[in-house]
Short mmCIF file of C-alpha atoms and ligand atoms in Angstrom, two decimals:
data_model
loop_
_atom_site.label_atom_id
_atom_site.label_comp_id
_atom_site.label_asym_id
_atom_site.label_seq_id
_atom_site.Cartn_x
_atom_site.Cartn_y
_atom_site.Cartn_z
CA MET A 3 137.62 54.18 -6.44
CA GLU A 4 136.80 55.83 -3.14
CA PRO A 5 136.60 59.61 -3.63
CA TYR A 6 138.60 60.26 -0.45
CA ARG A 7 141.89 59.31 1.15
CA ILE A 8 142.54 58.26 4.73
CA LYS A 9 143.79 60.83 7.26
CA ALA A 10 143.16 59.06 10.59
CA VAL A 11 143.37 55.32 11.13
CA GLU A 12 142.29 52.95 13.87
CA PRO A 13 143.87 49.50 14.33
CA ILE A 14 141.48 46.59 13.93
CA PRO A 15 141.74 43.66 16.31
CA ALA A 16 143.36 40.36 15.37
CA THR A 17 142.22 37.29 17.31
CA THR A 18 142.93 33.56 17.12
CA ARG A 19 140.29 30.99 16.30
CA GLU A 20 140.62 29.66 19.84
CA GLN A 21 139.99 33.11 21.33
CA ARG A 22 136.93 33.50 19.12
CA ALA A 23 135.60 30.09 20.10
CA ARG A 24 135.99 31.00 23.79
CA ALA A 25 134.33 34.40 23.20
CA LEU A 26 131.35 32.74 21.48
CA ASP A 27 130.91 30.35 24.36
CA ARG A 28 131.16 33.17 26.92
CA VAL A 29 128.47 35.31 25.23
CA GLY A 30 126.03 32.44 24.73
CA TYR A 31 126.57 32.44 20.96
CA ASN A 32 124.99 35.88 20.68
CA LEU A 33 127.20 38.28 18.69
CA PHE A 34 125.56 41.31 20.35
CA GLY A 35 127.34 40.19 23.54
CA LEU A 36 130.87 40.42 22.09
CA ARG A 37 133.22 43.21 23.03
CA ALA A 38 134.03 45.24 19.93
CA GLU A 39 137.74 44.48 20.38
CA GLU A 40 136.94 40.81 19.80
CA VAL A 41 135.64 41.67 16.30
CA THR A 42 137.93 42.10 13.28
CA ILE A 43 135.40 43.32 10.68
CA ASP A 44 132.21 44.66 12.21
CA LEU A 45 129.29 44.44 9.77
CA LEU A 46 126.64 44.39 12.51
CA THR A 47 125.11 47.68 11.38
CA ASP A 48 125.63 50.76 9.22
CA SER A 49 124.06 52.91 11.94
CA GLY A 50 126.36 55.43 13.60
CA THR A 51 129.40 53.44 12.47
CA GLY A 52 130.55 55.63 9.57
CA ALA A 53 133.75 57.66 9.37
CA LEU A 54 133.49 61.44 9.77
CA SER A 55 135.16 63.70 7.22
CA ALA A 56 137.75 66.34 8.08
CA ALA A 57 135.09 68.93 7.21
CA GLN A 58 132.68 67.35 9.73
CA TRP A 59 135.32 67.35 12.50
CA ALA A 60 136.12 70.96 11.70
CA ALA A 61 132.45 71.95 11.76
CA GLY A 62 132.08 70.12 15.06
CA ALA A 63 134.98 72.03 16.59
CA ALA A 64 133.23 75.26 15.61
CA GLY A 65 129.98 74.11 17.28
CA ASP A 66 128.12 76.67 19.37
CA GLU A 67 126.99 75.06 22.63
CA SER A 68 124.52 77.76 23.70
CA TYR A 69 121.43 76.30 25.34
CA ALA A 70 119.00 78.32 23.24
CA GLY A 71 119.27 79.72 19.74
CA SER A 72 122.79 78.48 19.02
CA ARG A 73 124.47 79.38 15.73
CA SER A 74 124.89 75.63 15.10
CA PHE A 75 121.15 75.06 15.35
CA HIS A 76 120.48 77.73 12.76
CA ARG A 77 123.07 76.30 10.40
CA PHE A 78 121.55 72.82 10.89
CA ARG A 79 117.98 74.09 10.45
CA GLU A 80 118.81 75.96 7.26
CA ALA A 81 120.63 72.95 5.76
CA VAL A 82 117.78 70.58 6.58
CA GLU A 83 115.07 72.99 5.42
CA GLU A 84 116.92 73.58 2.15
CA LEU A 85 117.01 69.81 1.57
CA THR A 86 113.54 68.88 2.80
CA SER A 87 111.46 72.05 2.32
CA TYR A 88 109.88 71.51 5.77
CA PRO A 89 109.57 74.76 7.74
CA HIS A 90 109.75 73.03 11.13
CA ILE A 91 112.88 71.02 11.95
CA LEU A 92 113.09 69.45 15.41
CA PRO A 93 116.47 67.91 16.31
CA VAL A 94 116.37 64.61 18.26
CA HIS A 95 119.08 62.32 19.58
CA GLN A 96 118.28 59.54 17.08
CA GLY A 97 115.58 58.29 14.72
CA ARG A 98 113.44 56.46 17.24
CA ALA A 99 113.13 59.63 19.33
CA ALA A 100 111.57 61.34 16.30
CA GLU A 101 109.16 58.38 16.08
CA ARG A 102 108.22 58.68 19.73
CA VAL A 103 107.73 62.46 19.59
CA LEU A 104 105.58 62.28 16.44
CA PHE A 105 103.51 59.23 17.38
CA SER A 106 102.87 60.25 20.98
CA THR A 107 101.58 63.58 19.60
CA LEU A 108 99.69 62.47 16.49
CA LEU A 109 98.42 58.98 17.32
CA ALA A 110 95.64 57.94 19.70
CA PRO A 111 94.91 54.34 20.78
CA GLY A 112 93.02 52.35 18.18
CA ARG A 113 94.45 54.17 15.16
CA ILE A 114 96.28 52.46 12.29
CA THR A 115 99.52 53.31 10.47
CA LEU A 116 100.35 51.97 7.00
CA SER A 117 103.79 51.56 5.48
CA ASN A 118 105.72 49.88 2.67
CA THR A 119 107.30 48.18 5.72
CA HIS A 120 107.67 49.64 9.21
CA PHE A 121 111.22 49.50 10.55
CA ASP A 122 111.23 47.57 13.83
CA THR A 123 111.57 50.59 16.17
CA THR A 124 108.92 52.40 14.10
CA ARG A 125 106.54 49.49 14.57
CA ALA A 126 107.36 49.30 18.30
CA ASN A 127 106.66 53.03 18.76
CA VAL A 128 103.36 52.77 16.84
CA GLU A 129 102.32 49.87 19.03
CA LEU A 130 103.48 51.58 22.24
CA SER A 131 100.97 54.31 21.31
CA GLY A 132 98.24 51.64 21.34
CA CYS A 133 97.99 51.59 17.55
CA GLN A 134 98.32 48.98 14.83
CA ALA A 135 101.14 49.02 12.24
CA ARG A 136 100.18 47.41 8.92
CA ASP A 137 102.86 46.58 6.32
CA LEU A 138 102.00 46.74 2.63
CA PRO A 139 105.14 45.64 0.75
CA CYS A 140 104.67 45.39 -3.02
CA PRO A 141 104.13 41.83 -4.32
CA ARG A 142 107.50 41.91 -6.16
CA ALA A 143 109.25 42.06 -2.75
CA ARG A 144 108.42 38.37 -2.28
CA ASN A 145 110.65 37.45 -5.21
CA LEU A 146 113.86 37.64 -3.18
CA HIS A 147 116.30 36.70 -5.92
CA GLY A 148 114.67 38.46 -8.87
CA PRO A 149 116.67 41.29 -10.44
CA GLU A 150 113.82 43.81 -10.76
CA PRO A 151 114.54 47.18 -9.12
CA PHE A 152 112.34 49.03 -6.61
CA LYS A 153 111.16 46.06 -4.59
CA GLY A 154 110.92 48.53 -1.70
CA ASP A 155 107.75 50.03 -3.20
CA ILE A 156 104.44 50.08 -1.33
CA ASP A 157 101.61 47.93 -2.69
CA LEU A 158 99.46 50.69 -4.24
CA VAL A 159 96.45 48.38 -4.69
CA GLY A 160 96.64 47.41 -1.03
CA LEU A 161 97.10 51.04 0.01
CA ALA A 162 94.06 52.17 -1.99
CA ALA A 163 92.03 49.29 -0.54
CA GLU A 164 92.99 50.28 3.02
CA LEU A 165 92.26 53.97 2.41
CA ARG A 166 88.79 53.10 1.05
CA GLY A 167 88.18 50.10 3.28
CA PRO A 168 86.20 49.57 6.49
CA ASP A 169 89.10 50.75 8.71
CA ALA A 170 89.72 53.91 6.68
CA SER A 171 88.56 56.29 9.40
CA ARG A 172 91.15 54.85 11.79
CA ILE A 173 94.14 55.36 9.49
CA ALA A 174 96.28 58.08 11.09
CA LEU A 175 99.22 58.26 8.71
CA VAL A 176 101.22 56.52 6.01
CA ILE A 177 104.99 56.06 6.36
CA MET A 178 107.21 55.38 3.38
CA THR A 179 110.55 53.89 4.47
CA LEU A 180 113.38 54.97 2.10
CA THR A 181 115.18 52.65 1.44
CA ASN A 182 113.00 49.85 2.71
CA ASN A 183 115.21 48.45 5.46
CA GLY A 184 112.70 45.77 6.50
CA GLU A 185 112.59 44.46 2.89
CA GLY A 186 116.28 43.91 2.24
CA GLY A 187 117.20 47.60 1.85
CA GLN A 188 115.40 47.77 -1.49
CA PRO A 189 114.69 51.25 -2.86
CA VAL A 190 111.35 52.97 -3.48
CA SER A 191 110.74 54.45 -6.93
CA MET A 192 109.68 58.07 -7.34
CA ASP A 193 106.70 56.88 -9.37
CA ASN A 194 105.52 54.73 -6.46
CA LEU A 195 106.14 57.51 -3.94
CA ALA A 196 104.23 60.06 -6.06
CA ARG A 197 101.27 57.69 -6.50
CA ALA A 198 101.22 56.91 -2.78
CA ALA A 199 101.33 60.66 -2.05
CA ALA A 200 98.41 61.27 -4.42
CA LEU A 201 96.33 58.57 -2.70
CA CYS A 202 97.14 60.04 0.72
CA ARG A 203 96.14 63.54 -0.45
CA GLU A 204 92.90 62.24 -1.95
CA HIS A 205 91.97 60.66 1.39
CA GLY A 206 93.30 63.42 3.63
CA VAL A 207 95.85 61.16 5.33
CA PRO A 208 99.30 62.65 6.09
CA LEU A 209 102.33 61.03 4.47
CA PHE A 210 105.69 60.84 6.26
CA LEU A 211 109.04 59.62 5.01
CA ASP A 212 111.19 57.43 7.24
CA ALA A 213 114.17 58.95 5.49
CA ALA A 214 117.16 57.24 7.18
CA ARG A 215 118.64 56.29 3.77
CA PHE A 216 117.15 59.06 1.60
CA ALA A 217 120.46 59.65 -0.23
CA GLU A 218 121.00 55.97 -1.09
CA ASN A 219 117.39 55.77 -2.28
CA ALA A 220 117.88 58.89 -4.44
CA TYR A 221 121.07 57.46 -5.94
CA LEU A 222 119.33 54.20 -6.88
CA VAL A 223 116.53 56.23 -8.50
CA THR A 224 119.10 58.04 -10.68
CA GLN A 225 120.54 54.65 -11.66
CA CYS A 226 117.42 52.58 -12.23
CA GLU A 227 114.28 54.68 -12.76
CA SER A 228 113.45 55.82 -16.25
CA GLY A 229 113.32 59.60 -16.56
CA TYR A 230 115.78 60.16 -13.71
CA GLY A 231 119.04 59.28 -15.46
CA GLY A 232 120.10 62.92 -15.79
CA HIS A 233 119.05 63.99 -12.30
CA SER A 234 121.41 64.44 -9.36
CA PRO A 235 120.77 62.53 -6.12
CA THR A 236 120.17 65.93 -4.46
CA ASP A 237 117.39 66.82 -6.92
CA VAL A 238 115.73 63.43 -6.46
CA ALA A 239 115.97 63.63 -2.67
CA LYS A 240 114.45 67.12 -2.66
CA GLU A 241 111.60 65.94 -4.86
CA ALA A 242 110.95 62.98 -2.51
CA PHE A 243 110.78 65.19 0.58
CA ARG A 244 108.45 67.61 -1.24
CA LEU A 245 105.95 64.82 -1.88
CA ALA A 246 105.46 64.23 1.86
CA ASP A 247 104.07 66.17 4.81
CA GLY A 248 107.09 65.51 6.99
CA CYS A 249 109.93 63.13 7.75
CA LEU A 250 111.48 61.05 10.49
CA MET A 251 115.24 60.91 10.17
CA SER A 252 117.97 58.85 11.77
CA ALA A 253 121.07 60.87 10.90
CA LYS A 254 123.16 57.85 11.99
CA LYS A 255 122.62 56.51 8.48
CA ASP A 256 122.67 59.08 5.65
CA GLY A 257 123.64 61.92 7.98
CA ILE A 258 126.97 60.07 8.38
CA VAL A 259 127.23 60.96 12.10
CA HIS A 260 127.62 58.84 15.20
CA ILE A 261 124.46 60.12 16.85
CA GLY A 262 121.56 62.38 15.84
CA GLY A 263 118.32 62.73 13.95
CA PHE A 264 115.42 65.06 13.31
CA LEU A 265 111.71 65.38 12.76
CA GLY A 266 110.65 67.56 9.83
CA LEU A 267 107.09 68.91 9.68
CA ARG A 268 105.00 71.11 7.41
CA ASP A 269 102.02 71.60 9.70
CA ASP A 270 102.39 74.56 12.09
CA ALA A 271 99.95 73.33 14.73
CA LEU A 272 101.39 69.80 14.76
CA ALA A 273 104.91 71.24 15.04
CA ARG A 274 103.92 73.33 18.07
CA ARG A 275 102.49 70.25 19.80
CA CYS A 276 105.54 68.12 18.94
CA GLU A 277 107.81 70.86 20.32
CA LEU A 278 106.18 70.53 23.73
CA THR A 279 106.85 66.77 23.78
CA LEU A 280 110.38 67.49 22.56
CA ILE A 281 111.04 69.92 25.40
CA ALA A 282 109.72 67.44 27.96
CA THR A 283 111.66 64.42 26.69
CA GLU A 284 114.59 65.41 24.43
CA GLY A 285 115.52 69.03 25.05
CA PHE A 286 114.82 72.62 24.07
CA PRO A 287 113.88 72.79 20.35
CA THR A 288 117.19 74.39 19.33
CA TYR A 289 119.22 71.37 20.48
CA GLY A 290 116.77 68.49 21.09
CA GLY A 291 119.07 66.02 22.79
CA LEU A 292 122.16 66.91 20.73
CA ALA A 293 125.26 69.02 21.25
CA GLY A 294 125.90 72.01 18.99
CA ARG A 295 128.80 70.07 17.45
CA ASP A 296 126.44 67.21 16.51
CA LEU A 297 124.12 69.65 14.72
CA GLU A 298 127.08 71.03 12.74
CA MET A 299 128.28 67.54 11.81
CA ILE A 300 124.80 66.54 10.60
CA ALA A 301 124.47 69.67 8.45
CA GLN A 302 127.80 68.84 6.80
CA GLY A 303 127.16 65.07 6.63
CA LEU A 304 123.83 65.43 4.80
CA THR A 305 125.64 67.24 1.97
CA GLU A 306 128.44 64.69 1.78
CA ALA A 307 125.96 61.78 1.72
CA LEU A 308 124.49 63.19 -1.51
CA ASP A 309 127.83 63.41 -3.35
CA PRO A 310 127.35 61.22 -6.45
CA ARG A 311 130.99 60.05 -6.39
CA TYR A 312 130.65 58.89 -2.78
CA LEU A 313 127.34 57.13 -3.49
CA ARG A 314 128.76 55.46 -6.58
CA SER A 315 131.80 54.12 -4.73
CA ARG A 316 129.49 52.85 -1.98
CA ALA A 317 127.34 51.05 -4.56
CA GLU A 318 130.45 49.59 -6.14
CA ALA A 319 131.76 48.34 -2.79
CA ALA A 320 128.41 46.61 -2.18
CA ALA A 321 128.50 45.16 -5.72
CA HIS A 322 132.07 43.94 -5.14
CA LEU A 323 131.10 42.08 -1.96
CA ALA A 324 127.96 40.76 -3.65
CA ALA A 325 130.11 39.28 -6.44
CA LEU A 326 132.38 37.62 -3.85
CA CYS A 327 129.30 36.09 -2.17
CA ARG A 328 127.94 34.74 -5.45
CA THR A 329 131.36 33.31 -6.34
CA ALA A 330 131.41 31.55 -2.97
CA GLY A 331 128.06 29.99 -3.93
CA VAL A 332 125.85 32.05 -1.65
CA ARG A 333 122.49 33.38 -2.85
CA LEU A 334 121.60 36.99 -2.04
CA VAL A 335 118.58 39.20 -1.94
CA GLU A 336 118.86 40.81 -5.38
CA PRO A 337 119.63 43.36 -6.53
CA PRO A 338 122.08 44.26 -3.76
CA GLY A 339 121.34 47.70 -2.31
CA LEU A 340 123.91 50.05 -0.83
CA HIS A 341 123.75 49.70 2.92
CA ALA A 342 123.82 45.93 3.34
CA LEU A 343 123.83 42.53 1.68
CA TYR A 344 121.26 39.97 2.73
CA LEU A 345 122.52 36.38 2.39
CA ASP A 346 120.08 33.50 1.95
CA ALA A 347 121.28 31.26 4.78
CA GLY A 348 118.21 29.01 4.53
CA HIS A 349 119.27 28.07 1.01
CA LEU A 350 122.95 27.67 1.93
CA LEU A 351 122.36 25.51 5.02
CA PRO A 352 119.36 23.30 4.19
CA HIS A 353 120.38 20.81 6.89
CA ILE A 354 119.46 23.37 9.56
CA ALA A 355 115.71 23.68 10.22
CA PRO A 356 114.27 27.22 10.49
CA HIS A 357 113.85 26.92 14.26
CA ARG A 358 117.52 25.95 14.52
CA PHE A 359 118.30 29.34 12.98
CA PRO A 360 120.36 28.93 9.77
CA GLY A 361 121.01 32.71 9.56
CA HIS A 362 122.33 32.77 13.09
CA ALA A 363 124.37 29.63 12.42
CA LEU A 364 126.02 31.37 9.45
CA ALA A 365 126.68 34.48 11.59
CA CYS A 366 128.44 32.39 14.25
CA ALA A 367 130.42 30.50 11.58
CA LEU A 368 131.62 33.76 9.97
CA TYR A 369 132.74 35.04 13.34
CA LEU A 370 134.51 31.83 14.27
CA GLU A 371 136.21 31.55 10.88
CA GLY A 372 137.21 35.18 10.29
CA GLY A 373 136.21 37.44 13.19
CA ILE A 374 133.35 38.97 11.18
CA ARG A 375 130.28 40.21 13.02
CA SER A 376 126.92 40.27 11.21
CA VAL A 377 123.30 39.86 12.22
CA GLU A 378 120.60 37.27 11.60
CA LEU A 379 117.28 38.38 10.09
CA GLY A 380 115.34 35.15 10.20
CA SER A 381 113.51 33.02 12.71
CA LEU A 382 115.62 34.11 15.68
CA TYR A 383 114.50 37.67 14.95
CA LEU A 384 110.94 37.01 13.78
CA GLY A 385 109.98 33.51 14.95
CA LYS A 386 108.44 32.13 18.12
CA GLU A 387 108.73 28.83 19.97
CA ASP A 388 106.60 27.35 22.73
CA SER A 389 108.03 26.60 26.18
CA ASN A 390 109.38 23.24 24.95
CA GLY A 391 111.33 24.90 22.13
CA GLU A 392 108.88 23.63 19.51
CA PRO A 393 108.39 26.09 16.64
CA VAL A 394 105.18 28.14 16.65
CA THR A 395 106.08 30.55 13.86
CA THR A 396 109.17 30.90 11.71
CA ALA A 397 110.30 33.73 9.44
CA PRO A 398 109.48 33.67 5.72
CA TYR A 399 113.21 33.71 4.90
CA GLU A 400 116.33 32.83 6.86
CA LEU A 401 118.63 35.73 6.07
CA LEU A 402 121.96 37.03 7.32
CA ARG A 403 122.70 40.75 6.96
CA LEU A 404 126.18 42.07 6.24
CA ALA A 405 125.81 45.83 6.83
CA LEU A 406 128.34 48.20 5.32
CA PRO A 407 129.46 51.09 7.55
CA ARG A 408 130.00 54.31 5.56
CA ARG A 409 133.59 55.16 4.48
CA THR A 410 134.98 52.71 7.07
CA TYR A 411 136.28 49.55 5.37
CA THR A 412 138.37 49.17 2.22
CA ARG A 413 138.09 46.62 -0.59
CA SER A 414 140.72 44.39 1.05
CA HIS A 415 138.58 44.23 4.18
CA LEU A 416 135.70 43.11 1.99
CA ASP A 417 138.00 40.58 0.31
CA HIS A 418 138.66 39.12 3.75
CA VAL A 419 134.88 38.77 4.20
CA GLY A 420 134.66 37.00 0.84
CA GLN A 421 137.50 34.61 1.69
CA THR A 422 135.97 33.84 5.07
CA LEU A 423 132.63 33.11 3.48
CA GLU A 424 134.30 30.80 0.96
CA ALA A 425 135.99 28.86 3.77
CA VAL A 426 132.68 28.50 5.64
CA VAL A 427 130.88 27.34 2.49
CA LYS A 428 133.52 24.61 1.91
CA ASN A 429 132.59 23.02 5.22
CA LYS A 430 128.97 24.10 5.32
CA HIS A 431 127.68 20.63 6.25
CA ARG A 432 129.55 20.91 9.53
CA VAL A 433 127.93 24.23 10.53
CA PRO A 434 125.71 23.46 13.52
CA GLY A 435 122.23 24.84 14.23
CA TYR A 436 121.38 26.52 17.53
CA ARG A 437 118.81 26.24 20.27
CA ILE A 438 117.77 29.05 22.61
CA VAL A 439 118.60 28.42 26.25
CA GLU A 440 117.49 31.79 27.63
CA ALA A 441 115.49 34.63 26.05
CA ALA A 442 113.54 37.78 26.92
CA PRO A 443 109.83 37.91 26.00
CA PHE A 444 110.40 40.46 23.20
CA LEU A 445 113.28 41.72 21.03
CA ARG A 446 114.90 38.46 22.09
CA HIS A 447 117.59 38.44 19.41
CA PHE A 448 119.49 41.21 21.24
CA ARG A 449 120.01 39.30 24.48
CA ALA A 450 119.14 35.62 23.95
CA ARG A 451 121.67 32.96 24.98
CA LEU A 452 121.98 29.97 22.66
CA GLU A 453 123.91 26.75 22.31
CA PRO A 454 124.97 24.78 19.25
CA VAL A 455 122.98 21.71 18.25
CA PRO A 456 125.08 19.25 16.24
CA ALA A 457 124.01 19.24 12.61
CA GLY A 458 122.77 16.27 10.61
CA PRO A 459 119.66 14.20 10.03
CA ALA A 460 120.35 12.10 13.17
CA THR A 461 119.45 15.07 15.37
CA THR A 462 116.19 15.62 13.58
CA ALA A 463 115.29 11.95 13.83
CA THR A 464 116.08 11.53 17.51
CA THR A 465 114.26 14.66 18.63
CA GLY A 466 111.41 14.24 16.18
CA GLU A 467 111.80 17.82 15.01
CA THR A 468 109.89 18.81 11.94
CA PRO A 469 110.37 22.18 10.32
CA ASP A 470 107.07 23.99 10.59
CA HIS A 471 106.10 26.42 7.87
CA GLU A 472 102.40 26.49 8.78
CA GLY A 473 102.42 29.33 11.24
CA ARG A 474 104.22 31.79 9.03
CA ALA A 475 102.48 35.08 8.49
CA GLU A 476 102.22 35.85 4.79
CA ASN A 477 104.45 38.91 5.00
CA GLY A 478 106.62 37.58 7.76
CA CYS A 479 105.40 40.12 10.29
CA ASP A 480 104.37 39.08 13.73
CA GLN A 481 101.21 40.95 14.57
CA ASP A 482 101.50 39.99 18.24
CA ARG A 483 105.03 41.23 18.65
CA GLY A 484 104.05 44.81 19.41
CA SER A 485 101.55 43.92 22.07
CA ARG A 486 104.23 41.80 23.72
CA VAL A 487 106.62 44.74 23.50
CA ARG A 488 104.01 46.98 25.10
CA ARG A 489 103.14 44.50 27.88
CA ALA A 490 106.76 43.86 28.67
CA LEU A 491 107.63 47.57 28.75
CA THR A 492 104.71 48.49 30.98
CA ALA A 493 104.88 45.46 33.30
CA PRO A 494 106.56 46.02 36.68
CA PRO A 495 110.12 44.65 36.70
CA ALA A 496 110.45 41.12 38.02
CA THR A 497 112.17 41.43 41.39
CA GLY A 498 115.55 39.84 41.75
CA SER A 499 115.79 39.12 38.05
CA GLY A 500 119.31 39.47 36.79
CA GLY A 501 118.23 38.62 33.26
CA PRO A 502 118.27 40.88 30.23
CA ALA A 503 115.99 43.93 30.38
C1 PLP B 2 117.80 53.05 12.07
C2 PLP B 2 116.44 53.28 11.60
C3 PLP B 2 115.47 53.88 12.41
C4 PLP B 2 115.73 54.23 13.86
O1 PLP B 2 116.75 55.14 14.00
P1 PLP B 2 117.77 55.13 15.24
O2 PLP B 2 118.64 56.30 14.96
O3 PLP B 2 118.47 53.82 15.25
O4 PLP B 2 116.93 55.33 16.47
C5 PLP B 2 114.22 54.09 11.87
N1 PLP B 2 113.93 53.74 10.61
C6 PLP B 2 114.83 53.18 9.80
C7 PLP B 2 114.46 52.79 8.41
C8 PLP B 2 116.11 52.91 10.26
O5 PLP B 2 116.99 52.30 9.46
#
């Protein structure tokens, strides 16, 4: 059971099917465009959507809002240093700000970063620095439905080959993402992390943790890695941080706050340089874009996120929803992690071609049927079409993510998700695919407008559409995406354009 009881409640919206159908039409079938009060169960993300504890609210009320040297900063710094062992802790307003501060200081154009899988903002910030982000997921990650743990590991053979290869002198840093958000939220084993750290040390390349879900990763290590059964999540997390030279942290995940993050560093000289960037772009180093109350809430939240009873109930909630999905006949990325379930929409809706976006089709169907908001991670997110809407590349898998906000929804909310999914599956042949009618040149999934395309083989025959699997990158990553991000961000704005930025 949940190791807490509820002290403050917030009503959740109830809508009719007709209202939801109208809302979908209004927002161009893009769930990012909905108003939150049109959503009954919001599983869009676990980022910044958790519930604060009474202790966090109390700490926040005691926040010291002094510009420099506030008591809250010192409490925050001591809590984070105790956890991470890094002597330099720079607060930032969220994870991507830590990325920008570190990369704009440490990277120079032409350098390379390696990772088990870069998170999308991490990749974008690497590429905005004129560098190349290379993903090295372990080969097991490709076996989506296999039960083996630690599919978030880095490919150690690939890492060693890169560190000894022809581009070795250009490798600026290695980032281990814990848990591996880009690979279905799968955890990284301590064995893999230690071996990666040893390789980095041997080659003099700094290792950073993208630690957004460090507590969930530590919990899964205590559950699944041999030799760690008797360890506490806190001990495992501390050991993980000690293996690296620094960390990038989005506290919106395992800090259980609504906004915040930090950059942790061992190196004195690098920390001094990062501080200058921080002052110029985030704020003075004792607040870094946050209020004193935020710093207090993070310090408290980091401790609560490591509570084994909380982590266990979170794992059990995810397992409960996973069981409901399997019962409804939906395949998942296995084993289910803690922060989200990834549903195999390509398998569920084989009548929808990849470039008609089965994951997005399932997202729209879940909203229409039960007011549930989720997000596609498939060809709408990763694919490309030419100007005629013909597929150029599609994603390796057509997934739908159901993210689980921390301490926010109860089992009966999850039961509603399960029942909704069951109802959609019953009529799955009637779920239509989608075509894009308007999209930005990059990060299009946030703002694209779409329209339904009636399902069925007749559509395919009359338009001559053939699903194209040829152009898929082996690891599903789009090497051009970053350069498009960079071009689009540096290009002068199109005058008179009312379109999405
Ligand atoms: C969310 C996230 C980030 C970015 O953090 P924000 O707080 O959203 O800016 C970076 N890496 C990972 C793995 C994340 O999940």
